[in-house]
Coordinates of C-alpha atoms and ligand atoms in Angstrom, one line a residue:
X1 CA 0.0 27.2 17.3
X2 CA 2.3 25.5 20.0
X3 CA 2.3 22.0 20.7
X4 CA 3.8 21.2 24.2
X5 CA 5.4 18.1 25.6
X6 CA 4.4 15.8 22.9
X7 CA 6.6 12.7 22.1
X8 CA 7.9 13.0 18.4
X9 CA 8.5 9.8 16.7
X10 CA 10.4 10.4 13.5
X11 CA 11.4 7.0 11.9
X12 CA 13.4 8.8 9.3
X13 CA 15.9 10.4 11.6
X14 CA 15.1 7.6 14.4
X15 CA 14.3 10.8 16.8
X16 CA 12.2 9.8 19.6
X17 CA 11.8 12.5 22.5
X18 CA 9.6 14.7 24.2
X19 CA 9.3 18.1 22.4
X20 CA 7.5 21.3 21.9
X21 CA 6.7 22.2 18.6
X22 CA 5.9 25.7 17.2
X23 CA 3.8 25.9 14.2
X24 CA 3.1 29.1 12.4
X25 CA 1.4 29.5 8.8
X26 CA 0.8 25.6 8.9
X27 CA 4.4 24.8 8.9
X28 CA 6.8 23.7 11.5
X29 CA 8.8 26.7 12.6
X30 CA 10.6 25.2 15.4
X31 CA 11.1 21.9 17.3
X32 CA 12.8 21.9 20.6
X33 CA 12.8 21.9 24.5
X34 CA 10.8 24.6 26.5
X35 CA 9.8 26.8 23.6
X36 CA 7.6 29.7 25.2
X37 CA 5.7 32.2 23.2
X38 CA 3.0 34.4 24.3
X39 CA -0.2 34.6 22.2
X40 CA -0.1 31.1 20.8
X41 CA -3.0 28.5 20.9
X42 CA -1.4 26.0 23.0
X43 CA -2.2 22.1 22.7
X44 CA -1.0 19.9 25.8
X45 CA 0.8 16.9 23.9
X46 CA 1.1 14.9 27.3
X47 CA 0.8 11.4 26.8
X48 CA 0.5 11.8 22.8
X49 CA 2.6 10.8 20.0
X50 CA 3.3 12.8 16.9
X51 CA 4.6 11.1 13.7
X52 CA 4.8 12.0 10.3
X53 CA 1.4 11.3 8.3
X54 CA 1.1 7.9 7.0
X55 CA 1.4 7.0 3.2
X56 CA -0.5 4.1 1.7
X57 CA 0.6 2.9 -1.5
X58 CA -2.2 0.8 -2.5
X59 CA -5.7 2.2 -2.3
X60 CA -8.8 1.9 -4.6
X61 CA -10.7 4.9 -4.7
X62 CA -13.2 3.8 -7.6
X63 CA -13.2 7.1 -9.1
X64 CA -14.1 7.6 -11.8
X65 CA -16.8 5.2 -12.8
X66 CA -17.7 3.5 -9.5
X67 CA -18.3 6.4 -7.1
X68 CA -21.1 4.5 -5.5
X69 CA -18.5 2.2 -3.6
X70 CA -16.1 5.2 -2.9
X71 CA -14.8 8.3 -4.5
X72 CA -12.0 10.7 -4.1
X73 CA -13.7 12.7 -1.4
X74 CA -14.8 9.8 0.8
X75 CA -11.6 8.1 0.2
X76 CA -9.5 11.0 1.4
X77 CA -11.9 11.4 4.2
X78 CA -11.4 7.7 5.3
X79 CA -7.7 7.9 5.1
X80 CA -7.4 11.2 7.0
X81 CA -9.7 9.4 9.8
X82 CA -7.0 6.8 9.9
X83 CA -4.0 9.2 10.2
X84 CA -2.9 9.1 6.3
X85 CA -1.9 12.2 4.7
X86 CA -0.9 10.4 1.3
X87 CA -2.5 7.5 -0.6
X88 CA -1.7 6.2 -4.2
X89 CA -4.7 4.9 -6.2
X90 CA -4.8 2.1 -8.2
X91 CA -5.8 2.4 -11.9
X92 CA -8.5 -0.3 -12.1
X93 CA -11.1 2.4 -12.2
X94 CA -13.7 2.5 -15.2
X95 CA -12.5 3.7 -17.5
X96 CA -9.0 2.3 -16.5
X97 CA -6.2 5.0 -15.7
X98 CA -4.1 4.0 -19.1
X99 CA -3.7 7.5 -20.8
X100 CA -2.5 10.9 -20.1
X101 CA -5.6 12.7 -20.4
X102 CA -7.4 10.7 -17.5
X103 CA -4.1 11.0 -15.1
X104 CA -4.2 14.7 -15.9
X105 CA -8.0 14.9 -15.0
X106 CA -7.4 12.9 -12.0
X107 CA -4.3 15.1 -10.8
X108 CA -6.6 18.1 -11.1
X109 CA -9.1 16.8 -9.0
X110 CA -6.9 15.2 -6.4
X111 CA -5.6 18.8 -5.6
X112 CA -9.3 19.5 -3.9
X113 CA -8.9 16.7 -1.4
X114 CA -7.7 17.2 2.3
X115 CA -5.0 14.8 1.8
X116 CA -2.1 14.1 -1.0
X117 CA -3.9 11.9 -3.4
X118 CA -1.9 10.2 -6.3
X119 CA -2.5 7.7 -8.7
X120 CA -0.4 5.2 -10.8
X121 CA -1.2 4.4 -14.2
X122 CA -2.1 0.9 -15.6
X123 CA 0.7 -1.2 -17.0
X124 CA -1.4 -2.1 -20.2
X125 CA -4.0 -0.7 -22.1
X126 CA -7.5 -1.2 -20.6
X127 CA -5.5 -3.6 -18.2
X128 CA -5.9 -6.2 -21.0
X129 CA -2.3 -7.3 -20.6
X130 CA -1.5 -7.1 -24.2
X131 CA -0.1 -3.8 -25.2
X132 CA 2.0 -1.4 -22.8
X133 CA 0.5 2.1 -22.1
X134 CA 2.5 5.1 -23.3
X135 CA 4.8 5.0 -20.3
X136 CA 6.7 8.2 -20.8
X137 CA 3.4 10.3 -21.3
X138 CA 1.5 8.9 -18.4
X139 CA 4.6 9.6 -16.2
X140 CA 4.8 13.2 -17.5
X141 CA 1.1 13.8 -16.9
X142 CA 1.6 12.8 -13.2
X143 CA 1.2 9.2 -12.8
X144 CA 3.7 7.9 -9.8
X145 CA 4.3 4.3 -11.2
X146 CA 2.4 1.5 -13.2
X147 CA 0.4 -1.5 -12.2
X148 CA -2.5 -3.6 -13.4
X149 CA -3.5 -4.4 -9.8
X150 CA -6.3 -7.1 -9.8
X151 CA -5.4 -8.6 -13.2
X152 CA -2.2 -10.5 -12.9
X153 CA -0.4 -10.8 -16.3
X154 CA 0.8 -14.4 -17.5
X155 CA 2.2 -12.9 -20.7
X156 CA 6.2 -13.2 -20.1
X157 CA 7.1 -11.2 -23.0
X158 CA 5.0 -8.2 -22.2
X159 CA 6.4 -8.2 -18.6
X160 CA 9.8 -8.5 -19.2
X161 CA 9.6 -5.7 -22.2
X162 CA 7.7 -3.4 -19.3
X163 CA 10.5 -4.1 -16.7
X164 CA 13.3 -3.1 -19.2
X165 CA 11.2 -0.2 -20.0
X166 CA 10.6 1.0 -16.4
X167 CA 14.4 0.5 -15.8
X168 CA 15.2 3.0 -18.4
X169 CA 12.6 5.2 -16.9
X170 CA 13.9 4.8 -13.4
X171 CA 10.4 4.2 -12.4
X172 CA 8.7 0.9 -11.1
X173 CA 5.9 -1.7 -11.5
X174 CA 3.7 -2.7 -8.6
X175 CA 2.5 -6.2 -9.2
X176 CA -0.7 -8.3 -8.0
X177 CA 0.8 -12.0 -7.9
X178 CA -1.7 -14.7 -8.6
X179 CA -1.5 -16.9 -11.7
X180 CA -5.4 -17.1 -12.8
X181 CA -4.8 -20.6 -14.3
X182 CA -4.0 -21.9 -10.8
X183 CA -6.9 -20.4 -9.2
X184 CA -10.3 -22.2 -9.2
X185 CA -11.9 -19.7 -7.1
X186 CA -10.8 -16.1 -6.0
X187 CA -10.8 -14.9 -2.7
X188 CA -10.4 -17.9 -0.6
X189 CA -7.2 -20.1 0.4
X190 CA -7.1 -23.5 -0.9
X191 CA -7.3 -25.2 2.3
X192 CA -9.4 -26.3 5.2
X193 CA -12.2 -23.7 5.2
X194 CA -12.8 -23.9 1.3
X195 CA -12.8 -27.5 1.6
X196 CA -15.7 -27.2 4.2
X197 CA -17.5 -25.0 1.9
X198 CA -16.8 -27.5 -1.1
X199 CA -14.5 -25.1 -3.0
X200 CA -11.2 -25.7 -4.3
X201 CA -10.0 -21.8 -3.7
X202 CA -6.9 -20.2 -4.8
X203 CA -3.6 -22.1 -3.7
X204 CA -0.5 -20.5 -2.3
X205 CA 1.5 -21.7 -5.2
X206 CA -0.5 -19.4 -7.6
X207 CA 1.1 -16.6 -5.7
X208 CA 4.5 -18.1 -5.4
X209 CA 5.1 -18.9 -9.1
X210 CA 4.3 -15.3 -10.1
X211 CA 6.5 -13.8 -7.1
X212 CA 9.4 -16.4 -8.5
X213 CA 9.1 -14.9 -12.1
X214 CA 9.0 -11.3 -11.2
X215 CA 11.8 -11.3 -8.7
X216 CA 13.9 -13.3 -11.2
X217 CA 12.9 -10.8 -14.2
X218 CA 13.7 -8.0 -11.7
X219 CA 17.0 -9.4 -11.1
X220 CA 17.8 -10.0 -14.7
X221 CA 16.5 -6.5 -15.7
X222 CA 17.5 -4.4 -12.8
X223 CA 14.2 -3.0 -12.7
X224 CA 12.4 -1.7 -9.5
X225 CA 9.5 -4.0 -8.5
X226 CA 7.0 -3.7 -5.7
X227 CA 5.2 -6.9 -4.8
X228 CA 1.7 -6.3 -3.6
X229 CA -0.2 -7.7 -0.6
X230 CA 1.9 -10.5 0.0
X231 CA -0.1 -13.3 1.5
X232 CA 2.1 -16.7 1.4
X233 CA 5.1 -17.8 3.5
X234 CA 6.8 -19.4 0.5
X235 CA 6.6 -16.2 -1.5
X236 CA 8.5 -14.3 1.2
X237 CA 11.4 -17.1 1.2
X238 CA 11.5 -16.2 -2.7
X239 CA 11.6 -12.3 -2.0
X240 CA 14.1 -12.7 0.7
X241 CA 16.6 -14.5 -1.3
X242 CA 16.2 -12.2 -4.4
X243 CA 16.8 -9.2 -2.0
X244 CA 20.2 -10.7 -0.9
X245 CA 21.2 -11.1 -4.5
X246 CA 20.5 -7.5 -5.0
X247 CA 17.4 -7.5 -7.1
X248 CA 15.5 -4.1 -6.3
X249 CA 12.4 -6.1 -5.2
X250 CA 10.3 -4.4 -2.6
X251 CA 7.5 -5.9 -0.8
X252 CA 3.9 -4.7 1.0
X253 CA 1.5 -6.6 3.3
X254 CA -1.9 -5.4 4.2
X255 CA -3.3 -5.1 7.9
X256 CA -5.5 -8.2 7.2
X257 CA -2.8 -10.5 6.0
X258 CA -0.8 -9.8 9.1
X259 CA -4.0 -9.9 11.3
X260 CA -6.1 -12.6 10.4
X261 CA -6.3 -16.1 8.6
X262 CA -8.7 -18.2 6.5
X263 CA -10.7 -18.9 9.7
X264 CA -12.3 -15.5 9.5
X265 CA -14.5 -16.7 6.7
X266 CA -16.2 -19.0 8.7
X267 CA -17.5 -15.9 10.8
X268 CA -17.7 -13.3 8.3
X269 CA -18.3 -15.0 4.9
X270 CA -18.0 -13.0 1.9
X271 CA -16.8 -9.7 4.1
X272 CA -13.5 -11.6 4.5
X273 CA -13.3 -12.6 0.7
X274 CA -10.2 -10.7 -0.8
X275 CA -7.3 -11.3 -3.4
X276 CA -5.0 -12.9 -2.5
X277 CA -6.9 -14.6 0.2
X278 CA -6.4 -14.8 3.9
X279 CA -4.1 -17.8 4.5
X280 CA -3.1 -20.2 7.3
X281 CA -1.6 -19.3 10.6
X282 CA 1.7 -20.4 9.5
X283 CA 1.6 -17.9 6.5
X284 CA 0.6 -15.0 9.1
X285 CA 3.3 -15.9 11.4
X286 CA 5.9 -15.9 8.3
X287 CA 4.6 -12.2 7.3
X288 CA 5.3 -11.0 10.9
X289 CA 8.6 -12.6 10.6
X290 CA 9.2 -10.8 7.4
X291 CA 8.0 -7.6 8.6
X292 CA 10.6 -7.9 11.4
X293 CA 13.5 -8.8 9.1
X294 CA 12.9 -6.3 6.6
X295 CA 11.7 -8.6 3.9
X296 CA 8.5 -6.8 3.9
X297 CA 9.2 -3.0 3.4
X298 CA 5.9 -1.5 4.1
X299 CA 2.2 -1.8 4.9
X300 CA -0.2 -1.0 2.5
X301 CA -3.9 -1.5 3.0
X302 CA -5.4 -2.4 -0.3
X303 CA -8.5 -0.3 0.8
X304 CA -11.1 -1.9 -1.5
X305 CA -14.6 -0.8 -0.8
X306 CA -17.9 -2.4 -2.5
X307 CA -21.3 -1.7 -1.5
X308 CA -22.9 -3.7 1.1
X309 CA -25.4 -5.1 -1.6
X310 CA -22.4 -6.4 -3.5
X311 CA -20.8 -7.9 -0.7
X312 CA -23.9 -9.7 0.9
X313 CA -24.2 -11.8 -2.0
X314 CA -23.4 -15.7 -1.8
X315 CA -19.6 -16.2 -1.4
X316 CA -18.8 -17.1 -4.8
X317 CA -20.7 -14.3 -6.4
X318 CA -19.6 -11.5 -4.0
X319 CA -16.6 -9.1 -5.1
X320 CA -13.0 -9.5 -3.5
X321 CA -11.8 -6.8 -1.3
X322 CA -11.8 -5.1 2.1
X323 CA -11.4 -1.7 3.3
X324 CA -8.4 -0.8 5.6
X325 CA -7.6 3.0 5.9
X326 CA -9.3 3.5 9.2
X327 CA -8.1 0.5 10.8
X328 CA -4.4 0.0 9.7
X329 CA -2.9 1.6 12.7
X330 CA -5.0 -0.3 15.3
X331 CA -4.3 -3.5 13.7
X332 CA -0.6 -2.6 13.5
X333 CA -0.5 -1.6 17.3
X334 CA -2.7 -4.7 18.4
X335 CA -1.1 -7.4 16.5
X336 CA 2.2 -6.3 16.0
X337 CA 3.5 -3.8 18.6
X338 CA 1.4 -5.2 21.7
X339 CA 2.2 -8.5 20.7
X340 CA 6.0 -7.6 20.8
X341 CA 6.6 -8.3 17.2
X342 CA 7.7 -4.7 16.1
X343 CA 8.4 -1.6 18.2
X344 CA 6.2 1.2 17.5
X345 CA 9.2 2.9 15.6
X346 CA 9.4 0.0 13.3
X347 CA 5.5 0.1 12.8
X348 CA 5.7 3.8 11.8
X349 CA 8.7 3.3 9.8
X350 CA 6.6 1.2 7.6
X351 CA 3.7 3.3 7.3
X352 CA 5.8 6.5 6.7
X353 CA 9.3 6.8 5.2
X354 CA 9.9 3.3 3.6
X355 CA 6.9 3.9 1.1
X356 CA 7.9 7.7 0.7
X357 CA 11.4 6.6 -0.4
X358 CA 10.3 4.1 -3.0
X359 CA 7.9 6.1 -4.5
X360 CA 10.1 9.2 -4.4
X361 CA 7.7 11.4 -2.2
X362 CA 9.1 14.2 -0.5
X363 CA 7.0 13.2 2.5
X364 CA 7.3 10.8 5.2
X365 CA 9.4 12.7 7.8
X366 CA 8.8 15.4 10.5
X367 CA 11.1 18.2 10.3
X368 CA 11.4 22.3 10.2
X369 CA 10.2 23.8 7.2
X370 CA 12.8 25.1 5.0
X371 CA 13.8 28.8 5.1
X372 CA 12.0 30.6 2.6
X373 CA 14.4 32.4 0.4
X374 CA 13.4 35.6 -1.3
Ligands
ZN1 ZN1 -4.5 -6.5 -6.0

């Protein structure tokens, strides 16, 4: 196959030019100007852009255990439709991904999918926050990192021990940052919309205090930490300072947190319910600024499907979560690139090479396939 006159955008090499790309046996044979070869299927790339496949380090495919919401196959199809070629699944499946047998089974089933599907391991057994998983064994079985996403851990002793351990193992922990003792209701910001609904909600300080703890632990231990789905301006100030101090703290944001605010709940009710919640316009603007200055390293969707029956319950009963794989690029282009907040190259960087580097994936760039040596 020969693609003619396509705009190649590769954030890893910062290459941005019109090229021809020759593909043989599903591999890139050459990239250059005026490649002309007979007997090839020719695709006219004029006005099109080619970039590395996107990488999402935070999805919930609900498999095993809740396949009526999503499974590895439907999740992979949604990812492919949105331009994603690699995703990392969170561990809050049923049963929880907390041992090498479950991880091995996942890795085997993931090979049958149309994209690269990875999993992380939970950090603690059954995600109960009390006892660490056998970290060496789950990594050996193929888990990429650790997270109890969805269930923040307030046991400082366990979290500190975990950080010391991942430092030794050169792995990382991904943290959902909300102190449950400060949230009266999940999924809605403690603010004006919650007040209208007669609810207290989840205050920003619930996130900020946990971010502060984990940044400090990361700084003290040297562990690598990924702060998930950031939502509050105050959290970003903390992360920015710890990055300056040299802490190995990385940060992801979802498309919904850079696109929407708590106002969306008035219109969409429980469809706009997610943890951490959508917050205020000031928070959204702080997120956009942090995407630009590099405090936020990548975009991750937190793709979290539920059935319509579950989501259609009254607000306080409905589960938290929103999907994102098919709309992430569109939201990025609409709310970041067209608003002149990020260049298209900067947006692509946060969808490709940045997540690849942190999770040590040999992906996220476009290059000629390596020469086969016999
Ligand atoms: Zn989460």
